[in-house]
XYZ file of C-alpha atoms in Angstrom:
695
model
C -8.485 -77.640 25.369
C -10.685 -77.107 28.288
C -8.059 -75.186 30.279
C -7.092 -73.018 27.405
C -10.820 -72.126 26.712
C -11.479 -71.176 30.427
C -8.436 -68.734 30.316
C -9.793 -67.164 27.092
C -13.281 -66.635 28.513
C -11.859 -65.224 31.709
C -9.851 -62.631 29.730
C -12.864 -61.680 27.687
C -15.043 -61.205 30.911
C -12.186 -58.942 32.376
C -12.102 -56.902 29.176
C -15.965 -56.476 29.354
C -15.864 -55.510 32.887
C -13.340 -52.830 32.154
C -15.543 -51.330 29.454
C -18.650 -51.241 31.615
C -20.480 -54.544 30.562
C -22.130 -57.190 32.560
C -20.010 -59.950 33.745
C -20.044 -63.472 31.963
C -20.453 -66.679 33.875
C -19.251 -69.942 32.880
C -20.787 -71.349 29.708
C -21.907 -67.994 28.541
C -20.763 -66.608 25.144
C -20.944 -63.014 24.116
C -19.448 -60.771 21.313
C -18.990 -57.037 21.176
C -17.572 -54.419 18.722
C -15.146 -51.843 19.997
C -14.747 -48.977 17.629
C -11.312 -47.270 18.137
C -11.203 -43.887 16.126
C -7.637 -42.507 15.186
C -7.407 -38.795 15.091
C -4.712 -37.770 12.881
C -3.667 -34.348 11.258
C -3.862 -34.041 7.522
C -3.315 -31.262 5.079
C -5.705 -30.529 2.139
C -4.090 -31.558 -1.232
C -6.069 -28.790 -3.110
C -3.682 -26.555 -4.845
C -3.209 -22.953 -3.125
C -2.973 -20.273 -5.728
C -3.260 -16.675 -4.865
C -2.123 -13.174 -6.157
C 0.571 -10.750 -4.845
C -0.753 -8.916 -1.835
C -3.839 -11.179 -1.513
C -4.332 -13.352 1.640
C -4.573 -17.101 1.433
C -4.616 -19.996 3.724
C -3.662 -23.743 3.901
C -6.483 -25.976 5.123
C -5.709 -28.470 7.769
C -7.854 -31.615 8.538
C -8.218 -33.134 11.758
C -9.903 -36.353 12.559
C -11.196 -36.119 8.946
C -13.162 -32.972 9.671
C -12.526 -29.393 8.997
C -13.293 -26.190 10.712
C -16.169 -26.247 13.052
C -16.661 -29.997 12.600
C -13.148 -30.923 13.668
C -12.791 -32.550 17.004
C -11.926 -30.120 19.732
C -8.337 -30.300 20.917
C -7.634 -27.591 23.590
C -3.895 -26.529 23.697
C -2.955 -28.309 20.559
C -1.887 -26.631 17.395
C -1.122 -27.367 13.769
C 2.347 -25.658 13.142
C 4.433 -25.070 9.941
C 7.233 -23.047 8.570
C 6.803 -20.709 5.541
C 9.540 -20.195 3.123
C 9.861 -18.506 -0.454
C 10.852 -15.516 -2.268
C 11.530 -12.425 -0.369
C 11.439 -14.241 2.972
C 14.830 -13.961 4.652
C 14.229 -16.728 7.406
C 11.397 -19.224 7.721
C 8.209 -17.810 9.318
C 6.512 -20.045 11.896
C 2.590 -20.164 11.366
C 0.000 -22.046 13.346
C -3.783 -22.534 13.679
C -6.044 -24.806 15.617
C -6.107 -28.418 14.335
C -8.555 -28.741 11.476
C -8.708 -24.928 10.790
C -6.923 -23.148 8.001
C -3.553 -21.784 8.544
C -3.657 -18.139 7.581
C -0.667 -16.911 5.408
C 0.771 -13.443 5.585
C 0.142 -11.358 2.547
C 2.991 -12.224 0.165
C 4.238 -9.567 -2.145
C 6.607 -11.402 -4.519
C 5.591 -13.782 -7.298
C 6.700 -17.384 -7.099
C 6.363 -20.735 -5.364
C 6.214 -20.693 -1.532
C 6.451 -23.865 0.911
C 4.724 -24.378 3.973
C 6.760 -27.290 5.465
C 7.212 -29.380 8.389
C 3.562 -29.167 9.179
C 2.984 -30.921 12.429
C 0.617 -31.377 15.496
C 2.197 -29.887 18.688
C 1.085 -30.107 22.209
C 0.286 -27.338 24.840
C 3.833 -26.838 25.699
C 4.999 -26.949 22.118
C 6.049 -30.598 22.070
C 6.022 -32.644 18.899
C 3.056 -35.063 18.607
C 2.782 -36.154 15.082
C 3.671 -35.204 11.622
C 0.826 -34.163 9.109
C 0.133 -36.102 6.075
C 1.350 -34.639 3.687
C 3.763 -32.430 5.785
C 4.210 -29.947 2.981
C 2.038 -27.632 1.102
C 2.849 -25.451 -1.984
C 1.536 -21.858 -2.395
C 1.869 -20.321 -5.825
C 1.684 -16.519 -5.935
C 0.908 -15.135 -9.390
C 0.866 -11.545 -10.519
C -3.028 -10.941 -10.911
C -2.402 -7.201 -12.038
C -1.019 -6.926 -15.541
C -0.905 -3.588 -17.637
C -0.488 -2.639 -21.145
C -0.728 0.501 -23.044
C -2.205 1.181 -26.505
C -1.835 4.429 -28.327
C -3.382 5.217 -31.738
C -4.302 8.361 -33.642
C -8.080 8.996 -33.926
C -9.884 9.658 -37.165
C -12.156 12.645 -37.635
C -15.054 10.113 -37.643
C -13.831 8.609 -34.239
C -13.468 12.337 -32.907
C -17.054 13.258 -33.718
C -18.126 9.772 -32.154
C -16.395 10.784 -28.983
C -18.014 14.325 -28.868
C -14.765 16.038 -29.725
C -15.069 18.938 -31.949
C -11.670 19.918 -33.544
C -10.117 20.692 -36.817
C -7.899 17.886 -37.919
C -5.790 20.408 -39.806
C -4.874 22.270 -36.571
C -4.921 19.479 -34.006
C -3.722 15.908 -33.605
C -5.505 13.691 -31.264
C -4.273 10.431 -29.605
C -6.019 7.984 -27.483
C -4.097 6.177 -24.740
C -5.670 2.997 -23.503
C -4.346 1.775 -20.192
C -5.456 -1.851 -19.778
C -5.365 -3.328 -16.432
C -6.101 -7.112 -15.868
C -7.060 -8.374 -12.549
C -7.734 -12.083 -11.993
C -8.367 -12.640 -15.637
C -10.486 -9.592 -16.059
C -9.398 -6.632 -18.253
C -10.268 -3.103 -17.584
C -9.619 -0.669 -20.484
C -9.304 3.028 -19.532
C -9.318 5.312 -22.711
C -7.264 8.678 -22.115
C -7.608 10.952 -25.258
C -4.938 13.723 -25.584
C -5.254 16.704 -27.997
C -2.127 18.150 -29.252
C -2.071 21.733 -30.806
C -0.029 21.432 -33.971
C 0.922 25.207 -33.797
C 1.910 25.572 -30.300
C 2.962 21.908 -29.579
C 1.043 21.762 -26.359
C -1.126 19.136 -25.039
C -4.828 19.827 -24.119
C -6.641 17.554 -21.865
C -10.075 16.371 -23.174
C -12.545 17.699 -20.705
C -15.196 14.799 -21.347
C -13.329 11.645 -22.182
C -15.408 8.620 -23.305
C -16.853 6.798 -20.258
C -15.367 3.304 -19.802
C -17.020 0.215 -18.421
C -15.841 -1.549 -15.358
C -16.474 -5.311 -15.048
C -19.697 -6.098 -13.066
C -19.047 -6.394 -9.367
C -20.031 -9.650 -7.899
C -20.980 -10.090 -4.198
C -17.364 -10.601 -3.263
C -15.254 -7.534 -2.268
C -12.587 -6.523 -4.728
C -9.101 -8.140 -4.546
C -6.571 -6.655 -2.215
C -3.760 -5.268 -4.493
C -1.772 -1.965 -4.890
C -2.003 -0.516 -8.367
C 1.189 0.404 -10.107
C 2.312 4.059 -10.210
C 2.257 5.737 -13.653
C 4.904 8.402 -14.583
C 4.169 10.284 -17.922
C 6.585 11.980 -20.132
C 6.872 12.938 -23.803
C 9.381 12.816 -26.687
C 9.598 16.181 -27.928
C 11.321 17.608 -31.042
C 14.626 19.356 -31.228
C 17.624 19.336 -28.819
C 16.501 22.748 -27.476
C 12.746 22.059 -26.922
C 9.759 23.223 -29.003
C 10.644 25.991 -31.607
C 10.005 29.712 -30.962
C 6.689 31.239 -32.099
C 8.658 33.345 -34.703
C 10.259 30.187 -36.161
C 6.933 28.284 -36.143
C 5.630 31.019 -38.465
C 8.416 30.920 -40.863
C 8.335 26.976 -40.812
C 4.614 25.771 -40.496
C 5.564 22.160 -40.899
C 4.377 19.843 -38.055
C 6.920 19.244 -35.425
C 5.852 15.982 -33.647
C 5.746 15.482 -29.975
C 5.076 11.849 -28.888
C 3.512 11.458 -25.542
C 4.627 8.338 -23.527
C 4.133 6.698 -20.000
C 6.123 4.402 -17.714
C 4.364 2.097 -15.476
C 6.242 1.519 -12.201
C 4.985 -1.549 -10.457
C 7.019 -0.945 -7.130
C 9.467 1.534 -5.665
C 10.940 -0.387 -2.888
C 14.017 -2.793 -2.528
C 16.400 -4.098 -0.093
C 20.105 -3.436 0.303
C 22.309 -5.234 -2.272
C 19.084 -6.394 -4.064
C 19.287 -6.355 -7.902
C 16.636 -4.134 -9.720
C 15.576 -4.460 -13.360
C 14.586 -1.215 -15.205
C 12.880 -1.962 -18.419
C 12.073 0.674 -21.122
C 9.699 -0.337 -23.904
C 9.421 1.808 -26.923
C 6.802 1.530 -29.732
C 6.375 3.265 -33.097
C 2.595 3.794 -32.945
C 2.319 5.575 -36.305
C -0.646 4.116 -38.556
C 0.341 0.757 -40.169
C 1.529 1.214 -43.657
C 2.858 4.690 -43.083
C 6.459 5.608 -43.855
C 7.073 7.195 -40.492
C 10.108 5.591 -38.673
C 12.013 6.167 -35.504
C 15.654 5.825 -36.154
C 18.650 5.680 -33.796
C 16.576 5.000 -30.660
C 18.674 4.945 -27.522
C 18.287 5.471 -23.866
C 20.874 6.628 -21.162
C 20.130 5.749 -17.564
C 21.310 8.275 -14.925
C 21.493 6.758 -11.538
C 23.165 7.861 -8.234
C 26.550 6.305 -7.157
C 24.488 4.280 -4.531
C 22.891 2.460 -7.367
C 25.472 0.342 -9.471
C 24.806 -0.566 -12.981
C 25.556 -4.216 -13.167
C 24.391 -5.114 -16.605
C 22.761 -3.649 -19.734
C 20.754 -5.415 -22.411
C 21.926 -4.824 -25.224
C 25.298 -4.951 -23.701
C 27.134 -1.687 -24.029
C 29.963 0.063 -22.016
C 28.748 1.147 -18.770
C 27.610 4.911 -19.069
C 26.999 4.753 -22.819
C 23.528 5.068 -24.342
C 21.919 1.712 -24.804
C 20.622 1.321 -28.380
C 17.036 -0.110 -28.884
C 16.602 -2.445 -31.825
C 13.373 -3.812 -33.407
C 12.287 -6.806 -31.364
C 11.372 -8.620 -34.601
C 14.004 -7.593 -37.326
C 16.848 -6.611 -35.172
C 17.034 -3.313 -37.111
C 18.291 -0.003 -35.596
C 15.038 1.715 -36.534
C 11.503 1.106 -35.623
C 9.013 1.207 -38.520
C 5.171 1.728 -38.033
C 3.998 -0.919 -35.403
C 7.658 -1.735 -34.456
C 8.545 -2.402 -30.791
C 11.884 -2.438 -28.865
C 13.205 -2.505 -25.410
C 16.369 -1.897 -23.348
C 17.084 -3.251 -19.817
C 19.385 -2.289 -17.087
C 20.226 -4.355 -14.006
C 20.864 -2.083 -10.984
C 22.370 -3.112 -7.540
C 21.473 -1.054 -4.434
C 24.730 -0.382 -2.797
C 23.486 1.963 0.003
C 20.298 2.359 1.950
C 18.177 5.518 1.400
C 15.894 7.302 -1.123
C 17.423 7.371 -4.582
C 16.132 8.969 -7.889
C 16.713 7.156 -11.171
C 15.961 8.826 -14.393
C 16.037 7.734 -18.158
C 16.853 9.953 -21.100
C 15.437 8.750 -24.393
C 16.513 9.906 -27.869
C 15.230 9.175 -31.290
C 15.219 10.582 -34.774
C 11.831 11.123 -36.301
C 11.843 10.396 -40.144
C 9.023 10.957 -42.584
C 9.725 11.457 -46.350
C 9.286 15.037 -47.505
C 9.910 16.177 -44.093
C 13.284 17.243 -42.366
C 14.572 14.827 -39.597
C 13.849 15.752 -36.243
C 15.517 14.903 -32.987
C 13.115 13.587 -30.285
C 14.006 13.735 -26.602
C 12.230 12.815 -23.355
C 13.107 12.131 -19.767
C 11.311 10.189 -16.930
C 12.293 10.007 -13.346
C 11.097 7.791 -10.439
C 12.350 7.161 -6.983
C 13.538 4.107 -5.219
C 13.660 3.483 -1.405
C 16.217 0.970 -0.607
C 15.980 -0.320 2.990
C 18.704 -1.679 5.065
C 17.955 -5.441 5.934
C 18.373 -4.362 9.523
C 15.858 -1.455 9.656
C 13.243 0.466 7.645
C 12.469 4.203 7.868
C 9.106 5.708 6.644
C 7.652 9.176 7.063
C 4.288 10.858 7.348
C 3.609 14.416 7.006
C 1.172 17.031 5.386
C 1.382 17.621 1.614
C 1.829 21.464 1.953
C 2.345 23.969 4.685
C 1.822 27.766 4.788
C 4.285 30.327 5.825
C 5.057 30.414 9.440
C 2.889 27.406 10.123
C 3.850 24.696 12.592
C 3.586 21.123 11.685
C 4.746 17.745 12.914
C 6.337 15.191 10.804
C 6.846 11.550 12.071
C 9.589 9.057 11.335
C 8.740 5.464 11.801
C 11.828 3.129 12.524
C 11.313 -0.584 12.366
C 14.104 -3.042 13.417
C 13.839 -5.882 10.725
C 16.804 -7.846 11.985
C 16.945 -10.742 14.566
C 19.239 -8.750 16.781
C 18.869 -5.585 18.889
C 19.901 -2.533 17.076
C 21.010 0.993 18.200
C 20.069 3.700 15.819
C 20.920 7.360 16.016
C 18.934 9.740 13.776
C 20.797 12.990 12.901
C 18.902 16.273 11.987
C 21.556 18.745 13.174
C 21.486 20.406 9.857
C 17.838 21.660 10.624
C 18.485 24.744 12.825
C 16.437 25.665 15.712
C 13.920 28.448 14.945
C 15.663 30.838 17.454
C 19.219 30.184 15.948
C 20.796 31.453 12.824
C 22.639 28.983 10.531
C 24.126 29.206 7.123
C 22.009 26.373 5.861
C 18.864 27.818 7.007
C 18.377 29.565 3.569
C 18.385 26.193 1.715
C 16.213 24.288 4.119
C 13.692 26.967 4.735
C 12.486 25.038 7.885
C 13.521 25.095 11.541
C 12.994 23.141 14.591
C 10.474 24.243 17.175
C 11.703 21.810 19.735
C 15.184 20.711 21.007
C 15.011 17.241 19.562
C 17.939 17.483 17.236
C 19.072 13.783 17.389
C 17.206 10.799 18.447
C 18.919 7.695 19.923
C 16.839 4.443 19.754
C 17.472 0.959 21.004
C 15.091 -1.482 19.024
C 14.352 -5.057 19.970
C 13.832 -7.452 17.020
C 10.755 -6.618 15.210
C 10.069 -3.342 17.385
C 8.937 -0.109 15.735
C 9.310 3.344 17.298
C 7.872 6.742 16.378
C 9.939 9.999 16.343
C 8.043 13.179 15.982
C 9.725 16.366 14.609
C 8.002 19.560 15.269
C 8.846 22.042 12.508
C 7.972 25.351 11.273
C 8.142 26.469 7.526
C 9.548 29.949 6.353
C 7.554 29.755 2.926
C 4.502 28.182 1.474
C 5.309 25.113 -0.338
C 5.400 21.333 -0.538
C 6.780 19.284 2.344
C 9.240 16.484 1.382
C 11.046 13.941 3.546
C 13.490 11.052 2.582
C 15.767 8.525 4.479
C 19.463 9.606 3.640
C 22.425 7.532 3.841
C 23.001 4.957 6.571
C 26.650 4.756 8.018
C 27.743 1.877 10.157
C 29.893 2.562 13.210
C 31.366 0.016 15.610
C 28.155 0.013 18.031
C 25.493 1.854 16.008
C 23.865 2.820 12.797
C 23.893 6.570 12.063
C 20.987 7.747 9.726
C 20.854 11.393 8.285
C 17.191 12.226 7.524
C 16.330 14.765 4.759
C 13.481 17.035 5.460
C 12.422 20.387 3.841
C 9.800 22.518 1.957
C 9.980 23.470 -1.713
C 7.970 26.106 -3.507
C 7.924 24.113 -6.722
C 7.836 20.558 -5.047
C 10.401 17.712 -5.661
C 9.928 13.978 -6.266
C 8.618 12.364 -2.924
C 10.236 9.377 -1.616
C 7.844 6.253 -2.009
C 8.590 5.782 1.668
C 6.630 8.937 2.422
C 2.959 9.110 3.297
C 1.561 12.435 2.396
C -1.706 13.567 4.011
C -4.126 15.153 1.398
C -4.802 18.924 1.271
C -8.329 18.847 2.875
C -6.959 17.511 5.863
C -5.849 20.838 7.148
C -9.558 21.794 7.794
C -9.547 19.353 10.688
C -8.215 19.882 14.155
C -4.398 19.651 14.089
C -4.453 17.351 17.324
C -6.752 15.025 15.613
C -4.694 14.840 12.327
C -1.378 14.416 14.393
C -2.997 11.474 16.338
C -4.058 9.821 13.114
C -0.809 10.385 11.446
C 0.944 8.162 13.888
C -1.571 5.300 13.026
C -1.364 5.832 9.266
C 2.374 6.086 9.391
C 2.642 2.828 11.449
C 0.332 0.965 8.901
C 2.290 2.415 5.934
C 5.487 1.363 7.394
C 4.246 -2.294 7.865
C 2.793 -2.226 4.323
C 6.193 -1.282 2.929
C 8.292 -3.297 5.068
C 10.089 -6.463 3.705
C 8.227 -9.647 5.018
C 10.224 -11.626 7.513
C 9.565 -13.641 10.701
C 9.270 -10.444 12.839
C 7.070 -8.192 10.462
C 4.895 -11.475 9.782
C 3.699 -11.103 13.495
C 1.700 -7.830 12.525
C -1.409 -7.707 10.475
C -0.391 -7.478 6.721
C -1.857 -4.187 5.699
C -1.257 -2.968 2.330
C -0.750 0.669 1.062
C -4.513 0.821 -0.120
C -5.579 0.285 3.441
C -3.743 3.214 4.460
C -4.723 5.391 1.590
C -8.374 4.531 2.231
C -8.245 5.665 5.790
C -6.344 8.861 4.773
C -8.890 9.507 2.206
C -11.575 9.166 4.848
C -9.987 12.123 6.769
C -9.439 14.141 3.609
C -13.177 13.687 2.807
C -14.195 14.872 6.128
C -12.050 17.926 5.676
C -13.462 18.543 2.241
C -17.032 18.485 3.821
C -16.022 20.928 6.449
C -14.440 23.141 3.507
C -17.726 23.153 1.574
C -19.813 23.845 4.748
C -17.684 26.616 5.963
C -18.616 30.459 5.664
C -15.168 31.644 6.786
C -12.353 29.189 6.071
C -10.133 30.680 8.787
C -12.594 30.015 11.548
C -13.630 26.522 12.870
C -17.254 26.415 13.593
C -18.500 23.365 15.713
C -21.930 23.591 13.967
C -20.320 23.405 10.642
C -18.024 20.528 11.759
C -20.542 18.455 13.400
C -22.060 16.415 10.618
C -18.546 15.663 8.789
C -17.125 14.539 12.085
C -19.923 12.191 12.791
C -19.497 10.650 9.407
C -15.808 10.351 9.870
C -16.339 8.499 13.061
C -18.155 5.720 11.280
C -15.890 5.757 8.261
C -12.906 5.050 10.427
C -14.776 1.994 11.954
C -15.583 0.615 8.445
C -19.162 1.536 8.292
C -20.234 2.267 4.574
C -22.156 5.339 3.662
C -23.649 3.892 0.378
C -25.661 0.854 1.500
C -26.071 -0.281 -2.163
C -22.385 -1.157 -2.582
C -21.559 -2.405 1.034
C -21.351 -5.866 -0.144
C -18.414 -5.130 -2.635
C -16.414 -2.852 -0.418
C -13.266 -4.119 1.041
C -13.714 -5.030 4.830
C -10.173 -4.183 5.697
C -9.932 -6.680 8.587
C -6.368 -6.298 8.707
C -6.428 -2.555 9.295
C -9.066 -3.080 12.061
C -6.857 -5.507 13.732
C -3.947 -3.268 13.572
C -6.104 -0.329 14.826
C -7.421 -2.309 17.911
C -3.898 -3.968 18.800
C -1.760 -0.803 18.734
C -1.574 2.223 21.180
C -1.471 4.460 18.034
C -4.924 3.120 17.284
C -6.146 3.964 20.749
C -4.738 7.423 20.546
C -6.488 8.000 17.240
C -9.760 6.546 18.887
C -9.416 9.105 21.772
C -8.805 11.878 19.382
C -12.005 11.128 17.624
C -13.810 11.161 20.980
C -12.457 14.628 21.846
C -13.722 15.945 18.361
C -17.187 14.551 19.089
C -17.141 16.033 22.590
C -15.940 19.446 21.106
C -18.629 19.592 18.535
C -21.445 18.743 20.949
C -20.319 21.167 23.649
C -23.331 22.567 25.425
C -25.623 19.889 24.254
C -27.228 17.129 26.356
C -26.440 13.511 25.777
C -29.914 13.002 24.180
C -29.466 15.728 21.822
C -26.002 14.368 20.878
C -27.503 10.928 20.109
C -30.395 12.580 18.157
C -27.960 14.720 16.206
C -25.934 11.613 15.432
C -28.855 9.507 14.380
C -30.300 12.251 12.108
C -27.083 12.764 10.227
C -26.120 9.200 9.716
C -29.545 7.433 9.372
C -28.855 6.772 5.709
C -25.789 4.559 6.331
C -25.291 0.924 7.043
C -26.968 -0.144 10.374
C -24.861 0.406 13.489
C -25.146 0.327 17.142
C -24.667 3.496 19.137
C -24.547 3.368 22.965
C -23.642 6.341 25.249
C -23.133 6.162 28.826
C -23.160 9.448 30.892
C -23.533 10.685 34.470
C -22.156 13.227 36.973
C -18.420 13.094 37.547
C -17.200 10.959 40.445
C -14.099 12.086 42.404
C -11.235 9.801 42.219
C -12.826 7.708 39.304
C -11.545 8.182 35.780
C -14.143 5.712 34.404
C -17.123 5.757 36.745
C -19.672 4.902 34.007
C -17.881 1.844 32.174
C -19.468 0.599 28.954
C -18.815 -3.017 27.981
C -20.326 -5.376 25.306
C -20.470 -8.983 24.791
C -21.136 -11.001 21.549
C -23.763 -13.641 22.339
C -22.397 -15.757 19.595
C -18.628 -15.441 19.925
C -18.807 -14.490 23.668
C -16.171 -11.998 23.219
C -16.199 -8.851 25.292
C -15.095 -5.467 24.659
C -14.312 -3.841 27.977
C -11.350 -1.415 27.355
C -11.796 2.328 27.154
C -10.284 3.994 24.006
C -7.695 5.933 26.023
C -6.330 2.705 27.642
């Protein structure tokens, strides 16, 4: 016993010495508590639910703490793989241990899995598995739309301030109902129809509608659906002639309608569902009914019709039955639908149209045939690459302009792509097809051959000249495989009347023409790059870039258009650019592009567009856009001293959100492109800005 006890005391003494305590001598007894803390990686079990196109994150826990309170672990990362609808291959995401793992913007609804969440070391070596090692992300559709249509009574007309004679006019009110995160926004849209001419007259002062009260949080990031309007008009030959109307004074109905298109994009061999809903919105209890309602879809050969509901022979009209009774006619308040399932067989821009037919029946009135057509365009992307365009909306005769094509490699292998525009002749050449395209090439770049690494995007500019004044259009034609490359035929042209644009086309607004052409061209590269990312399918390569959405691009394009509109209003002569008239609009645009808000009272509820700023700072196209803005500020302040420039800038923008303006200037120094370097450092983040805009 004595010997055993001595050995125990010696072991305790050695242990105490190792931990820095005083040594124990024979006969002394001491105790100590040694707290050993296990640092483990956990994942929050709180459910993650978000809406389509709305960013979200999965919170990790490290050492029982989160975010700033989590223990520092330099070089270590929490890593996981994201899978789910629309993701072709798992996307690897990471964050510092204890911090949230940011998810890319997810476009498709459904359940996503962030799995195999683990702690890895500085060299990527596995350290430990997280508990739990999987997180479920549910993406729901936060945007829902409904349309209500009803005929207004004379009392309701007077209440809306509309003075019409109900014997001569029919007035309908469409109510577009948008639901975002449980809140509904009703937008009334009154329409007046002249019963004599069967034409629609827009109401000059529609009833105001109220939006939900805005909180302190910015609005959700979502892209509103497109709305295509059409009408069911009477007779196979259209509205009757005026002489016939005088002989037949009976009302010939024309029923307006609308189609809400939530998206216009797809991937090769993806299946699309085209759904048409038809309603008889006659007052309840009336004897008006729509009989023999049918619809025919017109799709190009590249869009294969795989199935129809109700089932009919491919190519035949699809009947629409009452959803409640199954009858072939719709009574007042009745609803029916038809559905087509299409498969995209070829990449490119395709137009799909619906022809709707119905028989209008009302006791005491001759049966009338109603017809209507609505068209929409769908851009189908090859899974290997994507093509988008940016260009102005209209051009004038003999005006030179630049159209940009953005090519993105979405595959995991290097791709060789050849773009063919040989059908667009050079401006000094004569070609038979010149009379149809009405545009010509200013430069010699007829073909472009590109080698694209996985995830790489390249810009191809086309300098063109128009022979007429009209609307510019561009589209991605068919993609043809060869043994070694992919050949893509691009469609570009100018139309006097305008044609449906591809949804993969970014069109610059009208007022942008009043800004410098060099400035607009530099920004079109950045806008086109952002638009290409916003419309590209999500995969492991595109997920590396900021997940901008189309609204981000539209807002920045509208900033440019607003500056052009201000110049348009200030100009005495639209043909002459005056630096004095351009000065204040350019100054405001410089702050708009940086996210500074002009109306201070709504600054807390305006989207901060962090993703767009990240893209602008990271890409060379953003640097070029910033340099172009600097050139505009210099041109509009030519001849004024730096102090006068700062005073002018402050006077023009003093009502906006607070901002810091610093200007470094001095005499030129030979051999130095940046003799007076300006840099800034955040005292909190310790981050530094020390790169010129041109770099």
